[in-house]
Amino acid sequence: MMSDEYLVDCNIDDDEDEDNEEMPLYLSPHPPPPQFSSSSPSITPQPSLASVDIRDPYGVNQHLKVEFSDVLAEPVSTHTYDRVWVYSGIGFESGRIWGYRCLTVLCAVPVSLLSGCLFALLACLHIWCVMPCIQVCHTCLPCVRSIWMSVVNIFIRPFCESVSRCCTGVYVSLSKD
């Protein structure tokens, strides 16, 4: 049997109206990420560093919710001892939780610092390099288009018309011998 310290009490209410009234604004339906939001940014609640309880407000990492039964499962035909199964589940959950905590203690600050620097670099390149180049291309594109059309009309079009006139006199006939 599993000890009581690993059991979780789940209260299930059938009345949905009460749940919606008690639920804070930031929990009832999650707003879309800012890049997919159609409303103005002032209306969409933004997560802050002060909210420690809600660390994934947009549900970005829903695919990482892994439980013991998602990874290990015994078919009906083969079962191990109940204690082995319970202790395996406890070991899995403890290893997953404490492994994550230890790795985040070692990696979270350096990786977040590097990620912040990477996104700052990407933002800087986009703002100061990519967008000016795109605007220059949009500005010069009509001139380039007119030059390209002149080249096509002067050189390529007469060549293609000559080749087509030469090929119009070619007849292919198939016969059985």
Short mmCIF file of C-alpha atoms in Angstrom, two decimals:
data_model
loop_
_atom_site.label_atom_id
_atom_site.label_comp_id
_atom_site.label_asym_id
_atom_site.label_seq_id
_atom_site.Cartn_x
_atom_site.Cartn_y
_atom_site.Cartn_z
CA MET A 1 0.00 0.00 0.00
CA MET A 2 1.08 3.57 -0.63
CA SER A 3 1.57 5.71 2.47
CA ASP A 4 -0.78 8.63 3.08
CA GLU A 5 1.91 11.26 2.52
CA TYR A 6 1.88 10.50 -1.23
CA LEU A 7 -1.90 10.67 -1.62
CA VAL A 8 -3.54 13.85 -2.87
CA ASP A 9 -7.02 15.02 -1.88
CA CYS A 10 -9.03 16.04 -4.95
CA ASN A 11 -12.30 17.91 -4.45
CA ILE A 12 -14.58 17.56 -7.46
CA ASP A 13 -17.55 19.92 -7.73
CA ASP A 14 -20.30 19.36 -10.24
CA ASP A 15 -21.43 22.98 -10.13
CA GLU A 16 -19.51 24.82 -12.88
CA ASP A 17 -21.01 28.24 -12.07
CA GLU A 18 -19.37 28.33 -8.65
CA ASP A 19 -15.99 27.36 -10.11
CA ASN A 20 -16.03 30.18 -12.65
CA GLU A 21 -16.93 32.78 -9.99
CA GLU A 22 -14.19 31.66 -7.60
CA MET A 23 -11.52 31.24 -10.26
CA PRO A 24 -9.21 34.27 -10.61
CA LEU A 25 -9.18 36.17 -13.89
CA TYR A 26 -5.73 34.94 -14.87
CA LEU A 27 -6.78 31.28 -14.61
CA SER A 28 -10.05 31.28 -16.52
CA PRO A 29 -9.40 30.59 -19.98
CA HIS A 30 -5.77 31.24 -20.61
CA PRO A 31 -5.17 34.14 -22.94
CA PRO A 32 -3.26 33.27 -26.08
CA PRO A 33 0.43 34.14 -26.29
CA PRO A 34 1.01 37.76 -27.30
CA GLN A 35 2.05 36.95 -30.88
CA PHE A 36 -1.30 35.18 -31.46
CA SER A 37 -3.47 37.62 -29.57
CA SER A 38 -5.90 39.74 -31.56
CA SER A 39 -6.71 42.06 -28.68
CA SER A 40 -4.61 44.98 -27.54
CA PRO A 41 -1.75 44.17 -25.16
CA SER A 42 -3.19 46.38 -22.41
CA ILE A 43 -6.24 44.09 -22.06
CA THR A 44 -4.36 40.78 -21.97
CA PRO A 45 -3.01 40.04 -18.48
CA GLN A 46 0.75 39.66 -18.51
CA PRO A 47 2.54 37.20 -16.23
CA SER A 48 4.94 38.74 -13.76
CA LEU A 49 7.93 37.45 -11.88
CA ALA A 50 5.99 37.95 -8.63
CA SER A 51 3.42 35.24 -9.49
CA VAL A 52 5.25 32.17 -8.23
CA ASP A 53 2.25 29.83 -8.37
CA ILE A 54 1.58 30.19 -12.10
CA ARG A 55 4.79 29.54 -14.01
CA ASP A 56 3.30 28.45 -17.33
CA PRO A 57 0.32 30.81 -17.82
CA TYR A 58 0.05 30.15 -21.57
CA GLY A 59 0.45 26.36 -21.38
CA VAL A 60 3.65 26.29 -23.41
CA ASN A 61 4.94 23.11 -21.77
CA GLN A 62 1.79 20.99 -21.58
CA HIS A 63 3.62 18.14 -23.34
CA LEU A 64 6.04 17.81 -20.40
CA LYS A 65 3.41 16.67 -17.90
CA VAL A 66 4.65 13.11 -17.51
CA GLU A 67 3.36 10.71 -14.88
CA PHE A 68 4.48 7.25 -13.86
CA SER A 69 1.65 5.57 -15.78
CA ASP A 70 2.67 7.44 -18.96
CA VAL A 71 6.13 5.85 -18.89
CA LEU A 72 5.77 2.48 -17.15
CA ALA A 73 2.81 0.14 -17.41
CA GLU A 74 2.38 -3.57 -16.84
CA PRO A 75 -0.01 -5.54 -19.01
CA VAL A 76 -2.70 -7.65 -17.38
CA SER A 77 -0.83 -10.89 -18.12
CA THR A 78 2.31 -9.90 -16.19
CA HIS A 79 2.29 -8.24 -12.80
CA THR A 80 5.05 -7.72 -10.27
CA TYR A 81 4.56 -7.59 -6.51
CA ASP A 82 2.35 -4.73 -5.36
CA ARG A 83 5.07 -3.27 -3.10
CA VAL A 84 7.56 -3.28 -5.97
CA TRP A 85 5.09 -1.43 -8.17
CA VAL A 86 4.29 1.15 -5.47
CA TYR A 87 7.95 1.74 -4.60
CA SER A 88 8.78 1.99 -8.30
CA GLY A 89 6.15 4.70 -8.67
CA ILE A 90 7.47 6.54 -5.63
CA GLY A 91 11.03 6.20 -6.93
CA PHE A 92 10.03 7.47 -10.37
CA GLU A 93 8.20 10.51 -9.01
CA SER A 94 10.94 11.31 -6.49
CA GLY A 95 13.68 10.92 -9.11
CA ARG A 96 11.78 13.06 -11.59
CA ILE A 97 11.05 15.83 -9.11
CA TRP A 98 14.43 15.91 -7.36
CA GLY A 99 16.36 15.41 -10.59
CA TYR A 100 14.56 18.39 -12.09
CA ARG A 101 15.16 20.49 -8.98
CA CYS A 102 18.89 19.65 -8.88
CA LEU A 103 19.34 20.30 -12.60
CA THR A 104 17.51 23.61 -12.40
CA VAL A 105 19.67 24.71 -9.47
CA LEU A 106 22.73 24.10 -11.65
CA CYS A 107 21.41 25.19 -15.04
CA ALA A 108 18.48 27.60 -14.65
CA VAL A 109 20.34 30.86 -14.09
CA PRO A 110 23.07 30.33 -16.74
CA VAL A 111 20.59 29.04 -19.35
CA SER A 112 18.13 31.88 -18.69
CA LEU A 113 20.99 34.39 -18.93
CA LEU A 114 22.15 32.89 -22.23
CA SER A 115 18.56 32.75 -23.52
CA GLY A 116 18.04 36.40 -22.61
CA CYS A 117 21.26 37.38 -24.40
CA LEU A 118 20.27 35.31 -27.45
CA PHE A 119 16.84 36.91 -27.66
CA ALA A 120 18.40 40.36 -27.17
CA LEU A 121 20.82 39.61 -30.04
CA LEU A 122 17.99 38.39 -32.27
CA ALA A 123 15.89 41.45 -31.45
CA CYS A 124 18.82 43.77 -32.15
CA LEU A 125 19.59 42.06 -35.48
CA HIS A 126 15.94 42.13 -36.49
CA ILE A 127 15.44 45.78 -35.57
CA TRP A 128 18.74 47.18 -36.83
CA CYS A 129 19.67 44.86 -39.73
CA VAL A 130 16.82 42.78 -41.12
CA MET A 131 14.03 45.37 -41.18
CA PRO A 132 16.18 48.13 -42.73
CA CYS A 133 17.30 45.70 -45.46
CA ILE A 134 13.70 44.72 -46.14
CA GLN A 135 12.67 48.37 -46.32
CA VAL A 136 15.54 49.13 -48.72
CA CYS A 137 14.45 46.21 -50.91
CA HIS A 138 10.85 47.44 -50.90
CA THR A 139 12.04 50.92 -51.80
CA CYS A 140 14.36 49.76 -54.62
CA LEU A 141 12.12 46.99 -55.90
CA PRO A 142 10.15 49.12 -58.40
CA CYS A 143 13.41 50.30 -59.99
CA VAL A 144 14.81 46.77 -60.13
CA ARG A 145 11.51 45.50 -61.55
CA SER A 146 11.56 48.01 -64.39
CA ILE A 147 15.21 47.19 -65.20
CA TRP A 148 14.46 43.46 -65.13
CA MET A 149 11.45 43.90 -67.42
CA SER A 150 13.63 45.84 -69.87
CA VAL A 151 16.25 43.06 -69.89
CA VAL A 152 13.56 40.45 -70.47
CA ASN A 153 11.94 42.45 -73.27
CA ILE A 154 15.25 43.29 -74.99
CA PHE A 155 17.15 39.98 -74.77
CA ILE A 156 15.10 37.02 -73.55
CA ARG A 157 11.77 37.66 -75.31
CA PRO A 158 13.26 37.96 -78.86
CA PHE A 159 15.37 34.84 -78.28
CA CYS A 160 12.37 32.82 -77.12
CA GLU A 161 10.25 34.07 -80.05
CA SER A 162 13.00 33.07 -82.51
CA VAL A 163 13.26 29.59 -81.04
CA SER A 164 9.48 29.17 -81.13
CA ARG A 165 9.30 30.23 -84.81
CA CYS A 166 12.08 27.78 -85.69
CA CYS A 167 10.27 24.96 -83.93
CA THR A 168 6.90 25.66 -85.56
CA GLY A 169 8.20 24.28 -88.88
CA VAL A 170 9.10 20.92 -87.31
CA TYR A 171 6.53 18.18 -87.86
CA VAL A 172 6.64 14.84 -86.17
CA SER A 173 4.83 11.92 -87.75
CA LEU A 174 4.55 8.49 -86.21
CA SER A 175 4.16 5.43 -88.37
CA LYS A 176 4.17 1.73 -87.74
CA ASP A 177 6.62 -0.34 -89.76
#
